[in-house]
Structures are given as C-alpha cells and as structure tokens.
mmCIF file of C-alpha atoms in Angstrom:
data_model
loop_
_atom_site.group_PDB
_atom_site.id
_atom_site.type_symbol
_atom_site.label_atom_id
_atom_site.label_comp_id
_atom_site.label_asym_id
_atom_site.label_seq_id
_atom_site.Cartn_x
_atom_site.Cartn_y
_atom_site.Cartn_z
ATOM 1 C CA UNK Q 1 132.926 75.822 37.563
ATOM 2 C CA UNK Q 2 136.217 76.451 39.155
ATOM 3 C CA UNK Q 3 139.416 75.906 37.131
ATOM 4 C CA UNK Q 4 141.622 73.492 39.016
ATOM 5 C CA UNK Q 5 145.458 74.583 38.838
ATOM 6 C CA UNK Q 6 147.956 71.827 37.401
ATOM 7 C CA UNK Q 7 151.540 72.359 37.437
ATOM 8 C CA UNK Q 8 151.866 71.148 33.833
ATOM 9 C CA UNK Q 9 150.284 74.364 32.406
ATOM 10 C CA UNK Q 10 146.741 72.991 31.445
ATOM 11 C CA UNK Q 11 143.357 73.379 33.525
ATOM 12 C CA UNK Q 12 140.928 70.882 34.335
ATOM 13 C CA UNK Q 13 138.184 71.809 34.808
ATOM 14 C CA UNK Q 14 135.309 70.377 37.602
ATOM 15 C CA UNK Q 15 132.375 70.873 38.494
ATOM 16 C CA UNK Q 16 131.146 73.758 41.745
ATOM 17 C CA UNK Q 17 129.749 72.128 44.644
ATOM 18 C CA UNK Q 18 125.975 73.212 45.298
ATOM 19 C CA UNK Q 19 125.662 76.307 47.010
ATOM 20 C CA UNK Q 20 122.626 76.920 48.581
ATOM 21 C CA UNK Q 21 121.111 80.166 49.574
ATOM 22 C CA UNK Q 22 121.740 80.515 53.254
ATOM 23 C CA UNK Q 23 120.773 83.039 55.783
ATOM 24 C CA UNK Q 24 123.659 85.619 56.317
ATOM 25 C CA UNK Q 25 124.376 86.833 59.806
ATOM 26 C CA UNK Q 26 122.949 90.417 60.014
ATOM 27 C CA UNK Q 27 125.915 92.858 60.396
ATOM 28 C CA UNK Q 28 125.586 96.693 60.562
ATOM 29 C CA UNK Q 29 127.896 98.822 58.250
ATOM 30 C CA UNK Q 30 130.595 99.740 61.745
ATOM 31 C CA UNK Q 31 130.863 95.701 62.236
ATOM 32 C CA UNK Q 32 131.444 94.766 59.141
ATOM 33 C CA UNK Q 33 134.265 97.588 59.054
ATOM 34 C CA UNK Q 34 135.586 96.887 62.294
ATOM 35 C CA UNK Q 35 135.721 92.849 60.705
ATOM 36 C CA UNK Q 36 137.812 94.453 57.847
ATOM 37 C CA UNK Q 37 139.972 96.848 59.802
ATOM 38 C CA UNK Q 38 140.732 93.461 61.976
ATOM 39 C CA UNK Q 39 141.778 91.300 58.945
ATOM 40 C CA UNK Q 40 144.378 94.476 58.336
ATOM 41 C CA UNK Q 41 145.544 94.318 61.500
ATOM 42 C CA UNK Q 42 146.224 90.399 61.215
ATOM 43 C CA UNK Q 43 147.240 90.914 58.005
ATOM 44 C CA UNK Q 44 150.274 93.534 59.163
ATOM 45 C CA UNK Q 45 150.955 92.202 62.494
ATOM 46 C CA UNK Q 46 151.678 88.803 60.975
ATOM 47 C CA UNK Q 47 153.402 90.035 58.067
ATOM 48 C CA UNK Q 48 151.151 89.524 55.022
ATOM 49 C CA UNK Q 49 152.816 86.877 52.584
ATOM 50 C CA UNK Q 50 154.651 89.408 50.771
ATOM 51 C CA UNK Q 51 154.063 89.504 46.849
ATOM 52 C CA UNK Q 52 156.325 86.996 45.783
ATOM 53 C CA UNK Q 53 155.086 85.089 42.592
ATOM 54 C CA UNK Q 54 156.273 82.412 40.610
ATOM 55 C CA UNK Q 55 154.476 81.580 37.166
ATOM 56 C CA UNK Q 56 152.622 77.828 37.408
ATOM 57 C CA UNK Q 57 155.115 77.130 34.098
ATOM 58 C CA UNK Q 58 158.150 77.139 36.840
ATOM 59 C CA UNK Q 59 156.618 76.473 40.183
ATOM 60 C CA UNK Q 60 157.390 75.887 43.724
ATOM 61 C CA UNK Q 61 158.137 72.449 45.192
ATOM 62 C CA UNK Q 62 155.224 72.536 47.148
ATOM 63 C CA UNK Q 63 153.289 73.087 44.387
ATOM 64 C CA UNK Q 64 154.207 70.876 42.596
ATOM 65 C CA UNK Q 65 153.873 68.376 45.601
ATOM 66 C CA UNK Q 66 150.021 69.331 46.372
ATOM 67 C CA UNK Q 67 149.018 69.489 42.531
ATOM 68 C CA UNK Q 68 149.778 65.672 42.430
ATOM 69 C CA UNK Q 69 148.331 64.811 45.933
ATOM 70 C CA UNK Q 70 151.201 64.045 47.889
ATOM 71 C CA UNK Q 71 150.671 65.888 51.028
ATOM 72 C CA UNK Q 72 152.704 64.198 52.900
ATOM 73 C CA UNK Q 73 155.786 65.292 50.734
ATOM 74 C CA UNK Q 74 154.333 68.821 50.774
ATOM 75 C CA UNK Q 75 154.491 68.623 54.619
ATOM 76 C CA UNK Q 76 158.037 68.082 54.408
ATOM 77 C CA UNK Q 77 158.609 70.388 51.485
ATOM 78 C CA UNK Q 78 157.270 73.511 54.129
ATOM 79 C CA UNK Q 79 158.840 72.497 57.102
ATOM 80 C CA UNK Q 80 162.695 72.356 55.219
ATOM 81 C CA UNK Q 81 161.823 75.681 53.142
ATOM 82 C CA UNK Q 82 159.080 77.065 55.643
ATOM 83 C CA UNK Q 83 159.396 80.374 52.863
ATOM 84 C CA UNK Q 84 157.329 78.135 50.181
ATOM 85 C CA UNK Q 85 153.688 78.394 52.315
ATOM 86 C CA UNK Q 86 154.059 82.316 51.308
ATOM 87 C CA UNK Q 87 154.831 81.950 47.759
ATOM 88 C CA UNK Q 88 152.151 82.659 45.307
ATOM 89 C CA UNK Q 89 151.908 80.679 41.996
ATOM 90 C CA UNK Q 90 149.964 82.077 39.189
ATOM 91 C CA UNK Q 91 148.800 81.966 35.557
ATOM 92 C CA UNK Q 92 148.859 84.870 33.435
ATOM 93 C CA UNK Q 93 146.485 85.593 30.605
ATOM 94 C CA UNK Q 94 147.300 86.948 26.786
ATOM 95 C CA UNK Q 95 147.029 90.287 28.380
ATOM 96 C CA UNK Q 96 149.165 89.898 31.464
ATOM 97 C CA UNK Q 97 146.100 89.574 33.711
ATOM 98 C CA UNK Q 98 146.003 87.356 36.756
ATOM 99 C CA UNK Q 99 144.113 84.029 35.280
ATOM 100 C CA UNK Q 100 144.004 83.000 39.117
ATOM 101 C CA UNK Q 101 146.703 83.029 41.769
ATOM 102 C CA UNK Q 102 147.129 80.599 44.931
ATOM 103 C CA UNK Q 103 148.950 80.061 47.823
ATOM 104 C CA UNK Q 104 150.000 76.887 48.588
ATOM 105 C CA UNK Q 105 147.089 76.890 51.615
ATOM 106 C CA UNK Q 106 144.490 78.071 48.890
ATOM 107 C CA UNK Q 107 145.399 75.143 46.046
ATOM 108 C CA UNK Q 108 145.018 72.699 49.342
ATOM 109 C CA UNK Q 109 141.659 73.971 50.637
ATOM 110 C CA UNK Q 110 140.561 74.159 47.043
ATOM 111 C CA UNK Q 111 141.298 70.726 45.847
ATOM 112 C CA UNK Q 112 140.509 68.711 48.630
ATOM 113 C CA UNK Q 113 136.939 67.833 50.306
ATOM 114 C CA UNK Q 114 139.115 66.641 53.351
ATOM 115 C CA UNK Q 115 141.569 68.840 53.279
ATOM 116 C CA UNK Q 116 144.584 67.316 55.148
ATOM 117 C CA UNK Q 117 144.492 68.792 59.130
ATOM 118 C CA UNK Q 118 148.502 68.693 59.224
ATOM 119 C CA UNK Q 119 149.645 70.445 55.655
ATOM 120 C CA UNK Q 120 147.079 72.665 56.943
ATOM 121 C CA UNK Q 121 148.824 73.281 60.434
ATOM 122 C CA UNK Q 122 152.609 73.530 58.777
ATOM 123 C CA UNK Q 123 151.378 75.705 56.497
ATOM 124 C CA UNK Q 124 149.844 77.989 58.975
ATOM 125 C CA UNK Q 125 152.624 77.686 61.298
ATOM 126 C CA UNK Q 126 154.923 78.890 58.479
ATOM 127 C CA UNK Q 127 152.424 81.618 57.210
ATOM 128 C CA UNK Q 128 149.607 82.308 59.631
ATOM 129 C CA UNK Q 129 148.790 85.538 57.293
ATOM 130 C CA UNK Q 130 147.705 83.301 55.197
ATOM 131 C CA UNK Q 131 144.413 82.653 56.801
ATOM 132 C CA UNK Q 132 143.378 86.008 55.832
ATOM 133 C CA UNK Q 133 144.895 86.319 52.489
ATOM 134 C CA UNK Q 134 142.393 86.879 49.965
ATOM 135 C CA UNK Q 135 143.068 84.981 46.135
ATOM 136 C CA UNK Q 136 143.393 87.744 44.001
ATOM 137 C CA UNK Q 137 141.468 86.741 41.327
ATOM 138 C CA UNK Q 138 138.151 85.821 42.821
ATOM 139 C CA UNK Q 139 138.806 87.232 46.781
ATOM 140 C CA UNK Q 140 138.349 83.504 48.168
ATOM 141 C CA UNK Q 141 139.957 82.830 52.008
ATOM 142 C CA UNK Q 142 141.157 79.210 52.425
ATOM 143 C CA UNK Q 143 137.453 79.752 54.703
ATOM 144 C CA UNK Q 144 135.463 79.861 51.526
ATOM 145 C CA UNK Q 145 137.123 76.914 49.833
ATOM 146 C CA UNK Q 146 136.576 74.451 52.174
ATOM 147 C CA UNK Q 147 132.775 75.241 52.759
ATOM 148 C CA UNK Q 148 132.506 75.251 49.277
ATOM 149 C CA UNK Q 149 134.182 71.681 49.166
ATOM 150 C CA UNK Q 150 132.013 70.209 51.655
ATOM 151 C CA UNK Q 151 134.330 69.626 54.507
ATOM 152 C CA UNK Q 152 133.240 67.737 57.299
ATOM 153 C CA UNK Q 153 136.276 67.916 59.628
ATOM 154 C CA UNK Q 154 135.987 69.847 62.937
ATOM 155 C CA UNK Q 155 139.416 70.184 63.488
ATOM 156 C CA UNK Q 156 140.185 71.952 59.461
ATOM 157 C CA UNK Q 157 137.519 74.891 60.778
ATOM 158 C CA UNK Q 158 139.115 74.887 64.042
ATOM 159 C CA UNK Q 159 142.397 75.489 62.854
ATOM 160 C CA UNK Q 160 141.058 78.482 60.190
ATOM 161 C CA UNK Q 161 139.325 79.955 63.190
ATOM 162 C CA UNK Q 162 141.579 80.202 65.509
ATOM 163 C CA UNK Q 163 144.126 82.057 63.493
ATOM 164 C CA UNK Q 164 141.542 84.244 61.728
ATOM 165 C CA UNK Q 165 137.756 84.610 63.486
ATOM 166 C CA UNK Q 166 136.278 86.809 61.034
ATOM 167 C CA UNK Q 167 137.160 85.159 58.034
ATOM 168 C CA UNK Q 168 133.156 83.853 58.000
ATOM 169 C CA UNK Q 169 132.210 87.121 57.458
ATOM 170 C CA UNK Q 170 134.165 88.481 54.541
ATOM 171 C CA UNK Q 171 132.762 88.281 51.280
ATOM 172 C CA UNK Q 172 134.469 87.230 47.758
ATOM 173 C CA UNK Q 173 134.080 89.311 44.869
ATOM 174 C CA UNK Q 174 130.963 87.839 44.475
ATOM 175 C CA UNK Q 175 129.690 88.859 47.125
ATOM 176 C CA UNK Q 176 129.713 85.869 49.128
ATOM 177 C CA UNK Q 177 130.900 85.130 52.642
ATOM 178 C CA UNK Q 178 131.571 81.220 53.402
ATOM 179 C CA UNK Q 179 129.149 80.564 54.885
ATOM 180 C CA UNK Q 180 126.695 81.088 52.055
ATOM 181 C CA UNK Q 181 129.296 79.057 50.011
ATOM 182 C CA UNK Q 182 128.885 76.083 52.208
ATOM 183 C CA UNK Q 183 127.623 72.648 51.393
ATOM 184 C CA UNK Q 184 124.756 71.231 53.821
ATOM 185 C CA UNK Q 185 127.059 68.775 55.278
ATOM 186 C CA UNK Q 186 130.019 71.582 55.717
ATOM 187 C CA UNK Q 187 127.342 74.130 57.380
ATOM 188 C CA UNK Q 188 125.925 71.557 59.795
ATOM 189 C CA UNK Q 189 129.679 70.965 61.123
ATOM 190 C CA UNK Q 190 130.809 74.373 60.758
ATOM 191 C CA UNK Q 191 127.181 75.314 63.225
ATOM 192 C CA UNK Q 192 128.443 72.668 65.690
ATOM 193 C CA UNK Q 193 131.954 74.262 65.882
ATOM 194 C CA UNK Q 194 130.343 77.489 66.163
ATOM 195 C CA UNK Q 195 128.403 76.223 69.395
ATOM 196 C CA UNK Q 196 131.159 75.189 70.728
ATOM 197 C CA UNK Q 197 132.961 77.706 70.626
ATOM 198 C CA UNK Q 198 130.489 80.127 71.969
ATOM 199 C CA UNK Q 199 130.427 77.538 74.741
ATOM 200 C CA UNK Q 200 134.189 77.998 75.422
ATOM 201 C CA UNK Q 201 133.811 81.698 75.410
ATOM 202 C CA UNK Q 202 131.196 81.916 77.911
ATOM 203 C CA UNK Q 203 132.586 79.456 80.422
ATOM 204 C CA UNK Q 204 135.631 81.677 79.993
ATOM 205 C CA UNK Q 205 133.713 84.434 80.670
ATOM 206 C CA UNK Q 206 132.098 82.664 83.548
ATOM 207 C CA UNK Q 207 135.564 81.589 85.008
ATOM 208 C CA UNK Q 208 136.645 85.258 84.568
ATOM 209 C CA UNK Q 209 134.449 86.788 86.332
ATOM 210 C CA UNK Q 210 134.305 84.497 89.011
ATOM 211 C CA UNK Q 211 138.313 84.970 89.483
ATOM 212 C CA UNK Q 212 137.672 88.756 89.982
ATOM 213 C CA UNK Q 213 134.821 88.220 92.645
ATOM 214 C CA UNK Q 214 137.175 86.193 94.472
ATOM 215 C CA UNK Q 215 139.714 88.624 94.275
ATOM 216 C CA UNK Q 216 137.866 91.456 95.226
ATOM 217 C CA UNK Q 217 136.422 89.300 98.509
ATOM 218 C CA UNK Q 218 140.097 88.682 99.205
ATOM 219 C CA UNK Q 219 140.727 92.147 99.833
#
C-alpha cells in the first residue's frame, strides 16, 4: 500500500490499485539511454524544481489546499505564488531519511483517480520540469501515479505527454515503467491516446514531406 500524505502529520494509509503484469515495450540498452539522457536534457533546459523542501509539519499553501481536496483553491494558490508547484514537501524519518517527498503535481496525481485537468495545467505551466521529476523516495513520475490510479481522462495523459514523451518508459525503483503500473481501464485509454498520437505524427510526416515535394517542383 501507498502511504497517503496529510498535512496534519499522520498517514493514512489505502489500499494499491491492481497492477497487472503487462507487456513492456522492447527497448535496446542505447534507447533506453538516449530516453534518460532526454529526461536530463528536459530536466536542465527547463530548470529542474530546484531542491527546495519544506517539512509536511509546516507546509506549503498548496499543500495544504490539495491534501483537503480543494483544487480549485490550489489553482489559485499556484497561479498568485506560481513558486509553490516547485516546492517539495516531505516527511523525515527517526534517522533523517526521506519517509517520502512530493511535489505538489505528485500529491495530485497520487490522490486522485481523476486527477483534475486544470491544477494539472497551472501546475505544469508554473513547473513544466516537473513532468520529469522523479519522487525521491520511490522514483514515481506524476506518469506512474495516474496509471496506477486508474485514470480514464484523455486529456490528463495528453497533458503529461506533451511536456515529457518518454516518461512511459522510465522505470521506478522498482523497476517499473507506467505502463506496467496501469489499471485495465487506464491502459485501454492511455493505448487510444497512443494511437492517436502516432496518427498525428504521421499525417505530420505526410504533410511534411509533401510541402518539400512541392517546393522542390517549384524550383
């Protein structure tokens, strides 16, 4: 089970979602590096959300706002202090040890079977590095939380996707890329988005190519 973060200072805890075994797209050791070395590159051209970390005993506004559902307040919260969507909260154990650590993107993706499309946006708009930010403690995207939660809205995957393609193929530390973490109802969405998509690309492709034809008949 995953331990759900409450700004009060106690867990709850709830139960996983099923996760059944699914077929992993076949990757050969260069792809899966160049997949990593483009993460980096989104990761420093966007300016990862620097390491600022507030303990869940004092936390952020938004936060607090997403802990008790109100995500419409939370969509305020980021758009008058845009610097809270890259501020992580955490929880410390006896030893000093990360417990688990969020950002605000993360705690929304993670609580929420529908997560909600426009927190989602703001947050991204505010923080688009944080598409590829990686929790610390278990090395889940905002990708792997909402397969995992069973998400059934086209537009939620759109939005991860277009700021961060790859992040279906990164694994957590266990291992695990999303889409092996995804629900049956989450995959069969997530495989229509997928199709379309690959139908965008080639009628771009299509259109492209066709544009240089003409252009090369025109001279």
């Amino acid at each position: 089970t995953h331990k759900r973060p409450c700004c009060g200072g106690f867990d709850f805890e709830f139960a996983s979602f099923p996760r059944p075994l699914l077929a992993e797209s076949r990757k050969s050791a260069d792809e899966r590096e160049d997949i990593v070395r483009s993460r980096g590159h989104l990761l420093a051209n966007m300016g990862e959300s620097r390491d600022l970390e507030v303990d869940v005993g004092n936390p952020t506004r938004i936060f607090r706002a997403i802990s008790s559902g109100d995500y419409e307040g939370a969509r305020r919260i980021v758009e008058r202090h845009p610097e809270e969507a890259s501020i992580w909260v955490s929880r410390r154990d006896g030893d000093g040890g990360i417990a688990w650590k969020y950002l605000p993107i993360h705690l929304v993706c993670l609580q929420h079977s529908e997560p909600p499309l426009e927190l989602i946006r703001a947050l991204l708009h505010h923080n688009q590095s944080a598409a590829a930010s990686a929790t610390p403690h278990d090395g889940n995207l905002p990708m792997h939380y909402i397969c995992e939660g069973g998400c059934v809205n086209e537009e939620v995957f759109w939005t991860l996707l277009a700021v961060f393609p790859e992040s279906l193929e990164l694994k957590n530390h266990l291992n695990k890329t999303p889409l092996v973490m995804c629900q049956p109802r989450s995959r069969a969405v997530l495989m229509k988005v997928l199709k379309k998509r690959q139908t965008r690309a080639s009628l771009g492709e299509r259109q492209g190519k066709k544009k240089r034809d003409n252009a090369r008949k025109n001279h």
